[in-house]
Amino acid sequence: MSEVPVQIPGVRPWLPIGESGHVCRSSGHRRQRRRRQLAWRIRQIAPRADLINVCPVETASTTQDVDRTYTLKVLDAQGTMLTLGCDVPTRIVSLLQSAHPEADWSRPVSWRADAEAVTPAPGGEGP
């Protein structure tokens, strides 16, 4: 059975239409929105956070499975390390990874609130 393109008024004809009849949007818009809101969301979880260093820690449970967890060092503008709750590092890493999927998360990275970008950690070392 062949699909017949559906023309919806006000929608560009080259945008794909999903089964529900809504336009299928790319995840690029969602990623841009996540990047714009990232500093605000991180400050909701960890107030005064200015610099976040993320270091992956890999543990091999078997020869084939590798579990990756992350160690975080969160600093404020004065360079003072902030104390975080138990679930806060997981939430911060999840926010960073969803906003910056192109980053190499197998290496230590840094995020600065003023630059709003994930960059390789200086010297390649983690927290």
CSV table of N, CA and C in Angstrom, one decimal:
chain,number,residue,atom,x,y,z
A,1,MET,N,0.8,-1.2,0.0
A,1,MET,CA,0.0,0.0,0.0
A,1,MET,C,0.9,1.2,0.0
A,2,SER,N,0.7,2.1,-1.0
A,2,SER,CA,1.5,3.3,-1.1
A,2,SER,C,0.9,4.4,-0.3
A,3,GLU,N,1.8,5.2,0.3
A,3,GLU,CA,1.4,6.4,1.1
A,3,GLU,C,1.1,7.6,0.1
A,4,VAL,N,0.0,8.2,0.4
A,4,VAL,CA,-0.3,9.4,-0.4
A,4,VAL,C,0.1,10.6,0.5
A,5,PRO,N,0.9,11.5,0.0
A,5,PRO,CA,1.3,12.7,0.8
A,5,PRO,C,0.1,13.5,1.1
A,6,VAL,N,0.0,14.0,2.3
A,6,VAL,CA,-1.1,14.8,2.8
A,6,VAL,C,-0.6,16.2,2.9
A,7,GLN,N,-1.4,17.1,2.3
A,7,GLN,CA,-1.0,18.5,2.4
A,7,GLN,C,-1.8,19.2,3.5
A,8,ILE,N,-1.1,19.7,4.5
A,8,ILE,CA,-1.7,20.4,5.6
A,8,ILE,C,-1.5,21.9,5.4
A,9,PRO,N,-2.5,22.7,5.5
A,9,PRO,CA,-2.3,24.2,5.2
A,9,PRO,C,-1.3,24.7,6.2
A,10,GLY,N,-0.4,25.6,5.7
A,10,GLY,CA,0.5,26.2,6.6
A,10,GLY,C,1.8,25.4,6.9
A,11,VAL,N,1.9,24.2,6.3
A,11,VAL,CA,3.0,23.3,6.6
A,11,VAL,C,3.8,23.1,5.3
A,12,ARG,N,5.0,23.2,5.3
A,12,ARG,CA,5.9,23.0,4.1
A,12,ARG,C,5.7,21.6,3.6
A,13,PRO,N,5.5,21.4,2.4
A,13,PRO,CA,5.2,20.0,1.9
A,13,PRO,C,6.4,19.0,2.0
A,14,TRP,N,7.6,19.4,2.3
A,14,TRP,CA,8.7,18.5,2.4
A,14,TRP,C,8.8,18.0,3.8
A,15,LEU,N,8.1,18.5,4.8
A,15,LEU,CA,8.2,18.0,6.1
A,15,LEU,C,7.4,16.7,6.2
A,16,PRO,N,8.0,15.7,6.8
A,16,PRO,CA,7.2,14.4,6.9
A,16,PRO,C,6.1,14.5,7.9
A,17,ILE,N,5.0,13.8,7.6
A,17,ILE,CA,3.8,13.8,8.4
A,17,ILE,C,3.8,12.4,9.1
A,18,GLY,N,3.6,12.4,10.4
A,18,GLY,CA,3.6,11.2,11.2
A,18,GLY,C,2.2,10.5,11.1
A,19,GLU,N,2.1,9.4,11.7
A,19,GLU,CA,0.8,8.6,11.7
A,19,GLU,C,-0.3,9.4,12.4
A,20,SER,N,0.0,10.2,13.3
A,20,SER,CA,-1.1,11.0,14.0
A,20,SER,C,-1.5,12.2,13.2
A,21,GLY,N,-0.8,12.5,12.1
A,21,GLY,CA,-1.2,13.7,11.3
A,21,GLY,C,-0.4,14.9,11.7
A,22,HIS,N,0.5,14.8,12.7
A,22,HIS,CA,1.3,16.0,13.1
A,22,HIS,C,2.6,15.9,12.3
A,23,VAL,N,3.2,17.1,12.2
A,23,VAL,CA,4.5,17.2,11.5
A,23,VAL,C,5.6,16.6,12.4
A,24,CYS,N,6.4,15.7,11.8
A,24,CYS,CA,7.5,15.1,12.5
A,24,CYS,C,8.7,16.1,12.6
A,25,ARG,N,9.0,16.6,13.7
A,25,ARG,CA,10.1,17.6,13.8
A,25,ARG,C,11.4,16.9,14.2
A,26,SER,N,12.5,17.4,13.7
A,26,SER,CA,13.8,16.9,14.0
A,26,SER,C,14.1,17.1,15.5
A,27,SER,N,15.1,16.4,16.0
A,27,SER,CA,15.5,16.6,17.4
A,27,SER,C,16.4,17.8,17.5
A,28,GLY,N,16.8,18.5,16.4
A,28,GLY,CA,17.6,19.6,16.4
A,28,GLY,C,17.0,20.8,17.2
A,29,HIS,N,15.7,21.0,17.0
A,29,HIS,CA,15.0,22.1,17.7
A,29,HIS,C,15.0,21.8,19.2
A,30,ARG,N,14.8,20.5,19.6
A,30,ARG,CA,14.7,20.1,21.0
A,30,ARG,C,16.1,20.3,21.6
A,31,ARG,N,17.2,19.9,20.8
A,31,ARG,CA,18.5,20.1,21.4
A,31,ARG,C,18.9,21.6,21.6
A,32,GLN,N,18.5,22.4,20.7
A,32,GLN,CA,18.7,23.9,20.8
A,32,GLN,C,18.0,24.4,22.1
A,33,ARG,N,16.7,24.0,22.3
A,33,ARG,CA,16.0,24.4,23.5
A,33,ARG,C,16.7,23.9,24.7
A,34,ARG,N,17.2,22.7,24.7
A,34,ARG,CA,17.9,22.1,25.9
A,34,ARG,C,19.1,22.9,26.2
A,35,ARG,N,19.9,23.3,25.1
A,35,ARG,CA,21.1,24.1,25.3
A,35,ARG,C,20.8,25.5,25.9
A,36,ARG,N,19.7,26.1,25.4
A,36,ARG,CA,19.3,27.4,25.9
A,36,ARG,C,18.9,27.4,27.4
A,37,GLN,N,18.3,26.3,27.8
A,37,GLN,CA,17.8,26.1,29.2
A,37,GLN,C,18.7,25.5,30.1
A,38,LEU,N,19.9,25.0,29.6
A,38,LEU,CA,20.8,24.2,30.4
A,38,LEU,C,21.3,24.9,31.6
A,39,ALA,N,21.8,26.1,31.5
A,39,ALA,CA,22.3,26.8,32.7
A,39,ALA,C,21.2,27.0,33.7
A,40,TRP,N,20.0,27.4,33.3
A,40,TRP,CA,18.9,27.5,34.2
A,40,TRP,C,18.6,26.2,34.9
A,41,ARG,N,18.5,25.1,34.2
A,41,ARG,CA,18.2,23.8,34.7
A,41,ARG,C,19.2,23.3,35.7
A,42,ILE,N,20.5,23.6,35.4
A,42,ILE,CA,21.6,23.1,36.3
A,42,ILE,C,21.5,24.0,37.6
A,43,ARG,N,21.2,25.3,37.4
A,43,ARG,CA,21.1,26.1,38.6
A,43,ARG,C,19.9,25.8,39.5
A,44,GLN,N,18.9,25.2,38.9
A,44,GLN,CA,17.8,24.7,39.7
A,44,GLN,C,18.2,23.5,40.6
A,45,ILE,N,19.1,22.7,40.1
A,45,ILE,CA,19.6,21.5,40.8
A,45,ILE,C,20.7,21.8,41.7
A,46,ALA,N,21.7,22.6,41.2
A,46,ALA,CA,22.9,23.0,42.0
A,46,ALA,C,23.1,24.5,41.9
A,47,PRO,N,22.4,25.2,42.8
A,47,PRO,CA,22.6,26.7,42.8
A,47,PRO,C,24.0,27.1,42.9
A,48,ARG,N,24.4,28.2,42.3
A,48,ARG,CA,25.7,28.8,42.2
A,48,ARG,C,26.7,28.0,41.4
A,49,ALA,N,26.3,27.0,40.7
A,49,ALA,CA,27.2,26.2,39.9
A,49,ALA,C,27.7,27.0,38.7
A,50,ASP,N,29.0,27.1,38.6
A,50,ASP,CA,29.6,27.9,37.5
A,50,ASP,C,30.5,27.1,36.6
A,51,LEU,N,31.2,26.1,37.1
A,51,LEU,CA,32.0,25.2,36.4
A,51,LEU,C,31.8,23.8,36.8
A,52,ILE,N,31.6,22.9,35.9
A,52,ILE,CA,31.3,21.5,36.2
A,52,ILE,C,32.4,20.6,35.4
A,53,ASN,N,33.2,19.9,36.1
A,53,ASN,CA,34.1,18.9,35.5
A,53,ASN,C,33.5,17.5,35.6
A,54,VAL,N,33.4,16.8,34.5
A,54,VAL,CA,32.8,15.5,34.4
A,54,VAL,C,33.9,14.5,34.0
A,55,CYS,N,34.1,13.5,34.8
A,55,CYS,CA,35.1,12.5,34.5
A,55,CYS,C,34.5,11.1,34.5
A,56,PRO,N,34.6,10.4,33.3
A,56,PRO,CA,34.0,9.0,33.3
A,56,PRO,C,34.8,8.0,34.1
A,57,VAL,N,34.1,7.1,34.7
A,57,VAL,CA,34.8,6.0,35.5
A,57,VAL,C,34.2,4.7,34.9
A,58,GLU,N,35.0,3.9,34.3
A,58,GLU,CA,34.5,2.7,33.7
A,58,GLU,C,34.9,1.5,34.6
A,59,THR,N,33.9,0.7,34.8
A,59,THR,CA,34.2,-0.6,35.6
A,59,THR,C,33.7,-1.7,34.8
A,60,ALA,N,34.5,-2.7,34.6
A,60,ALA,CA,34.2,-3.9,33.8
A,60,ALA,C,33.6,-5.0,34.8
A,61,SER,N,32.3,-5.2,34.6
A,61,SER,CA,31.7,-6.3,35.4
A,61,SER,C,32.0,-7.6,34.8
A,62,THR,N,32.1,-7.7,33.5
A,62,THR,CA,32.5,-8.9,32.8
A,62,THR,C,33.5,-8.5,31.7
A,63,THR,N,33.9,-9.4,30.9
A,63,THR,CA,34.8,-9.0,29.8
A,63,THR,C,34.1,-8.3,28.7
A,64,GLN,N,32.8,-8.4,28.6
A,64,GLN,CA,32.1,-7.7,27.5
A,64,GLN,C,31.4,-6.5,28.0
A,65,ASP,N,30.8,-6.5,29.2
A,65,ASP,CA,30.0,-5.4,29.7
A,65,ASP,C,30.9,-4.4,30.4
A,66,VAL,N,30.8,-3.1,30.0
A,66,VAL,CA,31.5,-2.1,30.7
A,66,VAL,C,30.5,-1.1,31.2
A,67,ASP,N,30.5,-0.9,32.5
A,67,ASP,CA,29.6,0.1,33.1
A,67,ASP,C,30.3,1.4,33.3
A,68,ARG,N,29.6,2.5,32.8
A,68,ARG,CA,30.3,3.8,32.9
A,68,ARG,C,29.5,4.7,33.9
A,69,THR,N,30.1,5.2,34.9
A,69,THR,CA,29.6,6.2,35.8
A,69,THR,C,30.4,7.4,35.7
A,70,TYR,N,30.0,8.5,36.3
A,70,TYR,CA,30.7,9.7,36.2
A,70,TYR,C,30.9,10.4,37.5
A,71,THR,N,32.1,10.9,37.7
A,71,THR,CA,32.5,11.7,38.8
A,71,THR,C,32.4,13.2,38.5
A,72,LEU,N,31.8,13.9,39.3
A,72,LEU,CA,31.6,15.4,39.1
A,72,LEU,C,32.3,16.2,40.1
A,73,LYS,N,32.9,17.3,39.6
A,73,LYS,CA,33.4,18.3,40.5
A,73,LYS,C,32.7,19.6,40.1
A,74,VAL,N,31.8,20.2,41.0
A,74,VAL,CA,31.0,21.4,40.7
A,74,VAL,C,31.6,22.5,41.5
A,75,LEU,N,32.0,23.6,40.8
A,75,LEU,CA,32.6,24.8,41.4
A,75,LEU,C,31.7,26.0,41.2
A,76,ASP,N,31.8,26.9,42.2
A,76,ASP,CA,31.1,28.2,42.0
A,76,ASP,C,32.0,29.2,41.4
A,77,ALA,N,31.6,30.4,41.3
A,77,ALA,CA,32.4,31.5,40.6
A,77,ALA,C,33.7,31.7,41.3
A,78,GLN,N,33.7,31.5,42.6
A,78,GLN,CA,35.0,31.8,43.4
A,78,GLN,C,35.9,30.6,43.4
A,79,GLY,N,35.5,29.4,42.8
A,79,GLY,CA,36.3,28.2,42.8
A,79,GLY,C,36.1,27.3,44.0
A,80,THR,N,35.1,27.6,44.8
A,80,THR,CA,34.7,26.7,45.9
A,80,THR,C,33.9,25.5,45.4
A,81,MET,N,34.3,24.3,45.9
A,81,MET,CA,33.6,23.1,45.5
A,81,MET,C,32.3,23.1,46.2
A,82,LEU,N,31.2,22.7,45.5
A,82,LEU,CA,29.9,22.7,46.0
A,82,LEU,C,29.5,21.2,46.4
A,83,THR,N,28.8,21.1,47.5
A,83,THR,CA,28.4,19.7,48.0
A,83,THR,C,27.0,19.4,47.3
A,84,LEU,N,27.0,18.2,46.7
A,84,LEU,CA,25.7,17.8,46.0
A,84,LEU,C,25.1,16.7,46.7
A,85,GLY,N,23.8,16.5,46.5
A,85,GLY,CA,23.0,15.4,47.0
A,85,GLY,C,23.4,14.1,46.2
A,86,CYS,N,22.8,13.0,46.6
A,86,CYS,CA,23.1,11.7,46.0
A,86,CYS,C,22.7,11.6,44.5
A,87,ASP,N,21.5,12.1,44.2
A,87,ASP,CA,21.0,11.9,42.8
A,87,ASP,C,21.4,13.1,41.9
A,88,VAL,N,22.0,14.1,42.4
A,88,VAL,CA,22.3,15.3,41.6
A,88,VAL,C,23.3,15.1,40.5
A,89,PRO,N,24.4,14.4,40.8
A,89,PRO,CA,25.4,14.1,39.7
A,89,PRO,C,24.7,13.4,38.5
A,90,THR,N,23.9,12.4,38.8
A,90,THR,CA,23.3,11.7,37.7
A,90,THR,C,22.4,12.6,36.9
A,91,ARG,N,21.6,13.5,37.5
A,91,ARG,CA,20.7,14.4,36.8
A,91,ARG,C,21.5,15.4,36.0
A,92,ILE,N,22.6,15.9,36.6
A,92,ILE,CA,23.4,16.9,35.8
A,92,ILE,C,24.1,16.3,34.6
A,93,VAL,N,24.6,15.1,34.7
A,93,VAL,CA,25.2,14.4,33.6
A,93,VAL,C,24.1,14.1,32.5
A,94,SER,N,22.9,13.7,32.9
A,94,SER,CA,21.9,13.5,32.0
A,94,SER,C,21.5,14.8,31.2
A,95,LEU,N,21.4,15.9,31.9
A,95,LEU,CA,21.1,17.2,31.3
A,95,LEU,C,22.2,17.6,30.3
A,96,LEU,N,23.5,17.4,30.7
A,96,LEU,CA,24.6,17.8,29.8
A,96,LEU,C,24.6,16.9,28.6
A,97,GLN,N,24.4,15.6,28.8
A,97,GLN,CA,24.5,14.6,27.6
A,97,GLN,C,23.3,14.9,26.7
A,98,SER,N,22.1,15.2,27.2
A,98,SER,CA,21.0,15.5,26.3
A,98,SER,C,21.2,16.8,25.5
A,99,ALA,N,21.9,17.8,26.1
A,99,ALA,CA,22.1,19.0,25.4
A,99,ALA,C,23.3,19.0,24.5
A,100,HIS,N,24.3,18.1,24.8
A,100,HIS,CA,25.5,18.0,24.0
A,100,HIS,C,25.8,16.6,23.6
A,101,PRO,N,25.0,15.9,22.8
A,101,PRO,CA,25.3,14.5,22.5
A,101,PRO,C,26.5,14.4,21.6
A,102,GLU,N,27.0,15.4,21.0
A,102,GLU,CA,28.2,15.3,20.1
A,102,GLU,C,29.5,15.3,20.9
A,103,ALA,N,29.5,15.6,22.2
A,103,ALA,CA,30.7,15.6,23.0
A,103,ALA,C,31.2,14.2,23.2
A,104,ASP,N,32.5,14.0,23.4
A,104,ASP,CA,33.1,12.7,23.7
A,104,ASP,C,33.0,12.4,25.2
A,105,TRP,N,31.9,11.7,25.6
A,105,TRP,CA,31.7,11.4,27.0
A,105,TRP,C,32.5,10.3,27.6
A,106,SER,N,33.4,9.7,26.7
A,106,SER,CA,34.4,8.7,27.2
A,106,SER,C,35.6,9.4,27.8
A,107,ARG,N,35.7,10.7,27.6
A,107,ARG,CA,36.9,11.5,28.1
A,107,ARG,C,36.4,12.6,29.1
A,108,PRO,N,37.3,13.1,30.0
A,108,PRO,CA,36.9,14.1,30.9
A,108,PRO,C,36.5,15.4,30.1
A,109,VAL,N,35.4,16.0,30.5
A,109,VAL,CA,34.9,17.3,29.9
A,109,VAL,C,34.6,18.3,31.0
A,110,SER,N,34.5,19.5,30.5
A,110,SER,CA,34.2,20.6,31.4
A,110,SER,C,33.0,21.4,30.8
A,111,TRP,N,32.2,22.0,31.7
A,111,TRP,CA,31.1,22.8,31.2
A,111,TRP,C,31.1,24.1,32.1
A,112,ARG,N,31.2,25.3,31.4
A,112,ARG,CA,31.2,26.5,32.1
A,112,ARG,C,29.8,27.2,31.8
A,113,ALA,N,29.3,27.8,32.8
A,113,ALA,CA,28.0,28.5,32.7
A,113,ALA,C,28.0,29.7,31.8
A,114,ASP,N,29.1,30.4,31.8
A,114,ASP,CA,29.2,31.6,30.9
A,114,ASP,C,29.4,31.3,29.5
A,115,ALA,N,30.1,30.2,29.2
A,115,ALA,CA,30.3,29.8,27.8
A,115,ALA,C,29.2,28.9,27.2
A,116,GLU,N,28.5,28.2,28.1
A,116,GLU,CA,27.4,27.3,27.8
A,116,GLU,C,27.9,26.3,26.7
A,117,ALA,N,29.1,25.8,26.9
A,117,ALA,CA,29.6,24.8,26.0
A,117,ALA,C,30.3,23.7,26.8
A,118,VAL,N,30.3,22.5,26.2
A,118,VAL,CA,31.1,21.4,26.8
A,118,VAL,C,32.4,21.3,26.0
A,119,THR,N,33.5,21.4,26.8
A,119,THR,CA,34.9,21.4,26.2
A,119,THR,C,35.7,20.3,26.9
A,120,PRO,N,36.7,19.8,26.2
A,120,PRO,CA,37.6,18.8,26.8
A,120,PRO,C,38.2,19.4,28.1
A,121,ALA,N,38.3,18.6,29.1
A,121,ALA,CA,38.9,19.1,30.4
A,121,ALA,C,40.4,19.5,30.1
A,122,PRO,N,40.8,20.6,30.7
A,122,PRO,CA,42.2,21.0,30.6
A,122,PRO,C,43.2,19.9,31.1
A,123,GLY,N,44.1,19.6,30.2
A,123,GLY,CA,45.1,18.5,30.6
A,123,GLY,C,44.6,17.1,30.5
A,124,GLY,N,43.3,17.0,30.2
A,124,GLY,CA,42.7,15.6,30.1
A,124,GLY,C,42.4,14.9,31.4
A,125,GLU,N,42.7,15.6,32.5
A,125,GLU,CA,42.4,15.0,33.8
A,125,GLU,C,41.0,15.3,34.2
A,126,GLY,N,40.4,14.5,35.0
A,126,GLY,CA,39.1,14.7,35.6
A,126,GLY,C,39.1,15.4,36.9
A,127,PRO,N,38.0,15.3,37.7
A,127,PRO,CA,37.9,15.9,39.0
A,127,PRO,C,38.9,15.3,40.0
